[in-house]
mmCIF file of C-alpha atoms and ligand atoms in Angstrom:
data_model
loop_
_atom_site.group_PDB
_atom_site.id
_atom_site.type_symbol
_atom_site.label_atom_id
_atom_site.label_comp_id
_atom_site.label_asym_id
_atom_site.label_seq_id
_atom_site.Cartn_x
_atom_site.Cartn_y
_atom_site.Cartn_z
ATOM 1 C CA UNK A 1 225.748 155.063 102.940
ATOM 2 C CA UNK A 2 224.916 152.912 99.872
ATOM 3 C CA UNK A 3 221.319 151.755 99.679
ATOM 4 C CA UNK A 4 220.410 148.495 101.346
ATOM 5 C CA UNK A 5 220.251 145.211 99.450
ATOM 6 C CA UNK A 6 218.849 141.790 100.189
ATOM 7 C CA UNK A 7 221.529 139.951 102.158
ATOM 8 C CA UNK A 8 222.838 143.064 103.954
ATOM 9 C CA UNK A 9 222.859 143.116 107.726
ATOM 10 C CA UNK A 10 219.891 145.269 108.787
ATOM 11 C CA UNK A 11 221.390 148.458 110.241
ATOM 12 C CA UNK A 12 221.054 148.518 114.022
ATOM 13 C CA UNK A 13 219.603 151.595 115.716
ATOM 14 C CA UNK A 14 218.208 152.866 118.990
ATOM 15 C CA UNK A 15 214.767 154.482 118.942
ATOM 16 C CA UNK A 16 211.830 155.517 121.077
ATOM 17 C CA UNK A 17 208.742 153.417 120.478
ATOM 18 C CA UNK A 18 205.209 153.242 121.847
ATOM 19 C CA UNK A 19 206.417 150.323 123.981
ATOM 20 C CA UNK A 20 209.576 152.030 125.292
ATOM 21 C CA UNK A 21 213.096 152.528 123.929
ATOM 22 C CA UNK A 22 214.592 149.712 121.836
ATOM 23 C CA UNK A 23 217.850 148.692 120.204
ATOM 24 C CA UNK A 24 216.698 146.942 117.040
ATOM 25 C CA UNK A 25 219.038 143.911 117.052
ATOM 26 C CA UNK A 26 218.512 143.299 120.749
ATOM 27 C CA UNK A 27 214.746 143.643 120.323
ATOM 28 C CA UNK A 28 214.717 141.125 117.438
ATOM 29 C CA UNK A 29 216.724 138.599 119.486
ATOM 30 C CA UNK A 30 216.276 135.101 118.003
ATOM 31 C CA UNK A 31 213.035 135.963 116.207
ATOM 32 C CA UNK A 32 212.298 137.088 112.685
ATOM 33 C CA UNK A 33 211.102 140.683 112.334
ATOM 34 C CA UNK A 34 208.985 142.815 110.046
ATOM 35 C CA UNK A 35 209.873 146.521 110.073
ATOM 36 C CA UNK A 36 207.307 148.539 108.132
ATOM 37 C CA UNK A 37 207.045 152.274 107.613
ATOM 38 C CA UNK A 38 204.176 154.700 107.105
ATOM 39 C CA UNK A 39 204.024 158.214 105.712
ATOM 40 C CA UNK A 40 202.363 159.771 108.752
ATOM 41 C CA UNK A 41 200.015 159.367 111.723
ATOM 42 C CA UNK A 42 196.293 160.124 111.379
ATOM 43 C CA UNK A 43 196.196 159.265 107.675
ATOM 44 C CA UNK A 44 193.503 156.956 106.337
ATOM 45 C CA UNK A 45 195.425 154.248 104.460
ATOM 46 C CA UNK A 46 197.986 153.953 107.280
ATOM 47 C CA UNK A 47 195.193 153.618 109.843
ATOM 48 C CA UNK A 48 193.717 150.653 107.955
ATOM 49 C CA UNK A 49 197.165 149.033 107.607
ATOM 50 C CA UNK A 50 198.056 149.281 111.295
ATOM 51 C CA UNK A 51 194.648 147.836 112.194
ATOM 52 C CA UNK A 52 195.208 144.912 109.832
ATOM 53 C CA UNK A 53 198.654 144.137 111.267
ATOM 54 C CA UNK A 54 197.124 144.219 114.768
ATOM 55 C CA UNK A 55 194.442 141.780 113.582
ATOM 56 C CA UNK A 56 197.045 139.492 111.974
ATOM 57 C CA UNK A 57 199.454 139.597 114.938
ATOM 58 C CA UNK A 58 198.630 135.968 115.916
ATOM 59 C CA UNK A 59 199.716 134.872 112.399
ATOM 60 C CA UNK A 60 203.059 136.649 112.824
ATOM 61 C CA UNK A 61 203.440 135.192 116.345
ATOM 62 C CA UNK A 62 202.806 131.668 114.988
ATOM 63 C CA UNK A 63 205.759 132.087 112.619
ATOM 64 C CA UNK A 64 208.074 133.504 115.310
ATOM 65 C CA UNK A 65 207.963 136.982 113.754
ATOM 66 C CA UNK A 66 207.952 140.253 115.717
ATOM 67 C CA UNK A 67 206.366 143.257 114.011
ATOM 68 C CA UNK A 68 207.385 146.881 114.449
ATOM 69 C CA UNK A 69 205.927 149.884 112.666
ATOM 70 C CA UNK A 70 207.497 153.276 111.989
ATOM 71 C CA UNK A 71 205.781 156.544 111.302
ATOM 72 C CA UNK A 72 207.459 159.917 110.871
ATOM 73 C CA UNK A 73 205.837 161.507 113.925
ATOM 74 C CA UNK A 74 206.526 161.810 117.644
ATOM 75 C CA UNK A 75 205.505 159.452 120.445
ATOM 76 C CA UNK A 76 202.603 161.517 121.838
ATOM 77 C CA UNK A 77 201.077 161.609 118.350
ATOM 78 C CA UNK A 78 201.498 157.812 117.978
ATOM 79 C CA UNK A 79 199.824 157.215 121.343
ATOM 80 C CA UNK A 80 196.774 159.243 120.290
ATOM 81 C CA UNK A 81 196.701 157.618 116.840
ATOM 82 C CA UNK A 82 196.669 154.091 118.328
ATOM 83 C CA UNK A 83 193.335 154.948 119.999
ATOM 84 C CA UNK A 84 191.918 155.838 116.566
ATOM 85 C CA UNK A 85 193.282 152.631 115.019
ATOM 86 C CA UNK A 86 191.723 150.513 117.766
ATOM 87 C CA UNK A 87 188.463 152.437 117.412
ATOM 88 C CA UNK A 88 188.368 151.954 113.620
ATOM 89 C CA UNK A 89 189.227 148.255 114.018
ATOM 90 C CA UNK A 90 186.489 147.696 116.565
ATOM 91 C CA UNK A 91 183.925 149.166 114.149
ATOM 92 C CA UNK A 92 185.079 147.258 111.062
ATOM 93 C CA UNK A 93 186.729 143.952 111.946
ATOM 94 C CA UNK A 94 185.970 143.103 115.548
ATOM 95 C CA UNK A 95 188.213 144.053 118.433
ATOM 96 C CA UNK A 96 191.595 145.397 117.336
ATOM 97 C CA UNK A 97 194.370 146.235 119.712
ATOM 98 C CA UNK A 98 197.723 147.549 118.490
ATOM 99 C CA UNK A 99 200.001 145.548 120.770
ATOM 100 C CA UNK A 100 203.262 145.930 118.859
ATOM 101 C CA UNK A 101 205.669 148.883 118.977
ATOM 102 C CA UNK A 102 205.558 151.842 116.616
ATOM 103 C CA UNK A 103 208.816 153.749 116.256
ATOM 104 C CA UNK A 104 208.710 157.529 116.701
ATOM 105 C CA UNK A 105 210.843 159.011 113.937
ATOM 106 C CA UNK A 106 209.855 162.682 113.590
ATOM 107 C CA UNK A 107 213.280 163.729 112.312
ATOM 108 C CA UNK A 108 213.514 160.711 109.911
ATOM 109 C CA UNK A 109 216.712 159.300 111.497
ATOM 110 C CA UNK A 110 215.660 155.663 111.085
ATOM 111 C CA UNK A 111 213.853 156.396 107.820
ATOM 112 C CA UNK A 112 217.056 157.842 106.373
ATOM 113 C CA UNK A 113 219.142 154.888 107.624
ATOM 114 C CA UNK A 114 216.744 152.477 105.882
ATOM 115 C CA UNK A 115 216.263 154.615 102.762
ATOM 116 C CA UNK A 116 212.524 154.841 103.420
ATOM 117 C CA UNK A 117 212.098 158.415 102.219
ATOM 118 C CA UNK A 118 210.280 159.277 99.049
ATOM 119 C CA UNK A 119 212.563 161.601 97.123
ATOM 120 C CA UNK A 120 210.384 161.779 94.039
ATOM 121 C CA UNK A 121 206.755 162.353 94.971
ATOM 122 C CA UNK A 122 206.414 166.118 95.617
ATOM 123 C CA UNK A 123 203.012 165.556 97.279
ATOM 124 C CA UNK A 124 204.373 163.161 99.892
ATOM 125 C CA UNK A 125 205.954 165.860 102.096
ATOM 126 C CA UNK A 126 205.091 167.309 105.502
ATOM 127 C CA UNK A 127 204.213 170.948 106.245
ATOM 128 C CA UNK A 128 207.932 171.820 106.255
ATOM 129 C CA UNK A 129 208.463 170.167 102.859
ATOM 130 C CA UNK A 130 210.405 167.220 104.347
ATOM 131 C CA UNK A 131 209.667 163.979 102.464
ATOM 132 C CA UNK A 132 207.529 161.477 104.339
ATOM 133 C CA UNK A 133 208.441 157.843 104.495
ATOM 134 C CA UNK A 134 206.915 155.628 101.847
ATOM 135 C CA UNK A 135 205.353 152.276 102.691
ATOM 136 C CA UNK A 136 208.428 150.064 102.957
ATOM 137 C CA UNK A 137 208.597 146.579 104.424
ATOM 138 C CA UNK A 138 211.781 144.892 105.595
ATOM 139 C CA UNK A 139 211.726 141.231 106.626
ATOM 140 C CA UNK A 140 214.761 140.538 108.810
ATOM 141 C CA UNK A 141 215.826 137.042 109.865
ATOM 142 C CA UNK A 142 217.231 135.978 113.261
ATOM 143 C CA UNK A 143 220.792 136.557 111.964
ATOM 144 C CA UNK A 144 219.656 140.172 111.296
ATOM 145 C CA UNK A 145 219.961 139.700 107.538
ATOM 146 C CA UNK A 146 217.508 141.554 105.286
ATOM 147 C CA UNK A 147 215.513 138.884 103.418
ATOM 148 C CA UNK A 148 212.771 140.980 101.790
ATOM 149 C CA UNK A 149 212.401 144.653 100.895
ATOM 150 C CA UNK A 150 209.364 146.214 99.262
ATOM 151 C CA UNK A 151 208.213 149.797 98.668
ATOM 152 C CA UNK A 152 204.616 150.768 98.006
ATOM 153 C CA UNK A 153 203.358 154.210 97.054
ATOM 154 C CA UNK A 154 201.632 156.318 99.713
ATOM 155 C CA UNK A 155 198.234 155.902 98.068
ATOM 156 C CA UNK A 156 198.183 152.088 98.140
ATOM 157 C CA UNK A 157 197.688 149.987 101.249
ATOM 158 C CA UNK A 158 199.834 146.868 101.449
ATOM 159 C CA UNK A 159 198.597 143.266 101.425
ATOM 160 C CA UNK A 160 199.940 141.713 104.619
ATOM 161 C CA UNK A 161 198.869 138.246 103.443
ATOM 162 C CA UNK A 162 201.658 138.607 100.880
ATOM 163 C CA UNK A 163 204.207 139.409 103.601
ATOM 164 C CA UNK A 164 203.126 136.281 105.512
ATOM 165 C CA UNK A 165 203.336 134.261 102.284
ATOM 166 C CA UNK A 166 206.925 135.346 101.661
ATOM 167 C CA UNK A 167 207.858 134.609 105.273
ATOM 168 C CA UNK A 168 206.427 131.083 104.834
ATOM 169 C CA UNK A 169 208.532 130.660 101.698
ATOM 170 C CA UNK A 170 211.728 131.977 103.333
ATOM 171 C CA UNK A 171 211.299 129.846 106.448
ATOM 172 C CA UNK A 172 210.552 126.714 104.382
ATOM 173 C CA UNK A 173 213.552 127.394 102.132
ATOM 174 C CA UNK A 174 215.843 127.821 105.143
ATOM 175 C CA UNK A 175 214.726 124.488 106.592
ATOM 176 C CA UNK A 176 214.355 122.319 103.483
ATOM 177 C CA UNK A 177 216.283 122.396 100.218
ATOM 178 C CA UNK A 178 213.409 123.886 98.259
ATOM 179 C CA UNK A 179 212.233 127.047 96.540
ATOM 180 C CA UNK A 180 208.609 128.103 95.915
ATOM 181 C CA UNK A 181 206.861 128.675 92.578
ATOM 182 C CA UNK A 182 204.598 131.435 91.319
ATOM 183 C CA UNK A 183 201.567 132.160 93.497
ATOM 184 C CA UNK A 184 202.695 129.513 95.995
ATOM 185 C CA UNK A 185 200.940 129.262 99.325
ATOM 186 C CA UNK A 186 201.921 127.030 102.238
ATOM 187 C CA UNK A 187 200.725 123.508 101.448
ATOM 188 C CA UNK A 188 201.110 123.830 97.651
ATOM 189 C CA UNK A 189 203.816 121.814 95.892
ATOM 190 C CA UNK A 190 207.328 123.291 96.059
ATOM 191 C CA UNK A 191 210.372 123.200 93.765
ATOM 192 C CA UNK A 192 213.379 121.051 94.606
ATOM 193 C CA UNK A 193 216.320 123.465 94.888
ATOM 194 C CA UNK A 194 218.436 123.397 91.699
ATOM 195 C CA UNK A 195 221.513 122.737 93.879
ATOM 196 C CA UNK A 196 220.175 119.306 94.889
ATOM 197 C CA UNK A 197 221.416 116.511 92.585
ATOM 198 C CA UNK A 198 218.875 114.069 91.141
ATOM 199 C CA UNK A 199 220.329 111.253 93.260
ATOM 200 C CA UNK A 200 220.031 113.283 96.454
ATOM 201 C CA UNK A 201 216.569 114.487 95.470
ATOM 202 C CA UNK A 202 215.288 110.913 95.054
ATOM 203 C CA UNK A 203 216.239 110.215 98.671
ATOM 204 C CA UNK A 204 215.123 113.557 100.101
ATOM 205 C CA UNK A 205 211.870 113.839 98.142
ATOM 206 C CA UNK A 206 210.714 110.323 97.114
ATOM 207 C CA UNK A 207 207.477 111.647 95.578
ATOM 208 C CA UNK A 208 209.311 114.183 93.383
ATOM 209 C CA UNK A 209 207.990 114.798 89.850
ATOM 210 C CA UNK A 210 210.411 115.922 87.132
ATOM 211 C CA UNK A 211 208.613 118.259 84.694
ATOM 212 C CA UNK A 212 211.784 119.556 83.044
ATOM 213 C CA UNK A 213 215.384 118.583 83.797
ATOM 214 C CA UNK A 214 215.668 121.798 85.859
ATOM 215 C CA UNK A 215 212.107 121.896 87.249
ATOM 216 C CA UNK A 216 211.394 119.209 89.800
ATOM 217 C CA UNK A 217 208.458 119.501 92.159
ATOM 218 C CA UNK A 218 207.461 117.823 95.373
ATOM 219 C CA UNK A 219 204.981 118.053 98.233
ATOM 220 C CA UNK A 220 205.517 120.961 100.622
ATOM 221 C CA UNK A 221 207.584 119.461 103.447
ATOM 222 C CA UNK A 222 206.839 122.494 105.633
ATOM 223 C CA UNK A 223 203.093 121.788 105.555
ATOM 224 C CA UNK A 224 203.570 118.647 107.647
ATOM 225 C CA UNK A 225 205.868 120.266 110.207
HETATM 226 C C1 BEZ B 1 197.192 157.688 103.819
HETATM 227 O O1 BEZ B 1 197.621 156.946 104.690
HETATM 228 O O2 BEZ B 1 196.012 157.699 103.511
HETATM 229 C C2 BEZ B 1 198.153 158.583 103.046
HETATM 230 C C3 BEZ B 1 199.288 159.070 103.654
HETATM 231 C C4 BEZ B 1 200.132 159.920 102.939
HETATM 232 C C5 BEZ B 1 199.837 160.258 101.630
HETATM 233 C C6 BEZ B 1 198.689 159.732 101.027
HETATM 234 C C7 BEZ B 1 197.852 158.887 101.731
#
C-alpha cells in the first residue's frame, strides 16, 4: 500500500487495547482523534510521554479529541507498564492515571498499516531484529481524514503542547475562513484565508489589517467561541 498522506482516509482496523477491543473508525465516532505510537513498553522516553498525555487528557477532552496510544508489545505487558507510568507520574507531576486505550501491536499489524516502522535506524529493533515503531502522531478528524502526521526519532520525546496547538489551528480553520501564522497560539491574531475576497473579508472580519495584498490579519475568532 502506498504511504499515507495528509487528506487520506485513516485506514480502519480492529485491535486489542488496554480498554478492550476496538474498531478504529467506530471508536472515533464524531470526535477528533490522536493516534500516537511508541517504540516499546518499559522504555524511559515513552514512559514520560504516556504520563504527559495522561496529564493533558482534560485538554484533549476540551477540544473533543480522543487519544489512543500504540506500542509494539502485547496487552499483558501494557497493563504492567501502565502501573509504572502512573507511579512515575505520581512522583513527578502529581497524580497521573492513564485512562485512554493503548493498542497492543506485538506483530506490528497496525504499525505496518500506518507506516510507523523505522526501516533505517539499525538500533531501533527488538530482540528478534524486527524494527520498532518510531514516535508517529496522526491527528484524524471526525470524517476520519488524516489532518496531521509527524515522526520523531526514538531518542526524542514529543511536545504534546504542539499537537494541541495544531489541533486548535485545524479546528479554527474548519470553522472560520482563516489560517494561522508562525508560532501561533489560540488567541493570537490569525490570517484571513487567501480564498476570501477583500469585499467578503471586510464584512467577515471588520477589524482586519492588510499588511500585504496577500497577508491580511484579524483577531482570532475562535478565542471568543
Ligand atoms: C525510550 O523510550 O527511551 C526509547 C525507546 C526506544 C529506543 C530509544 C529510546
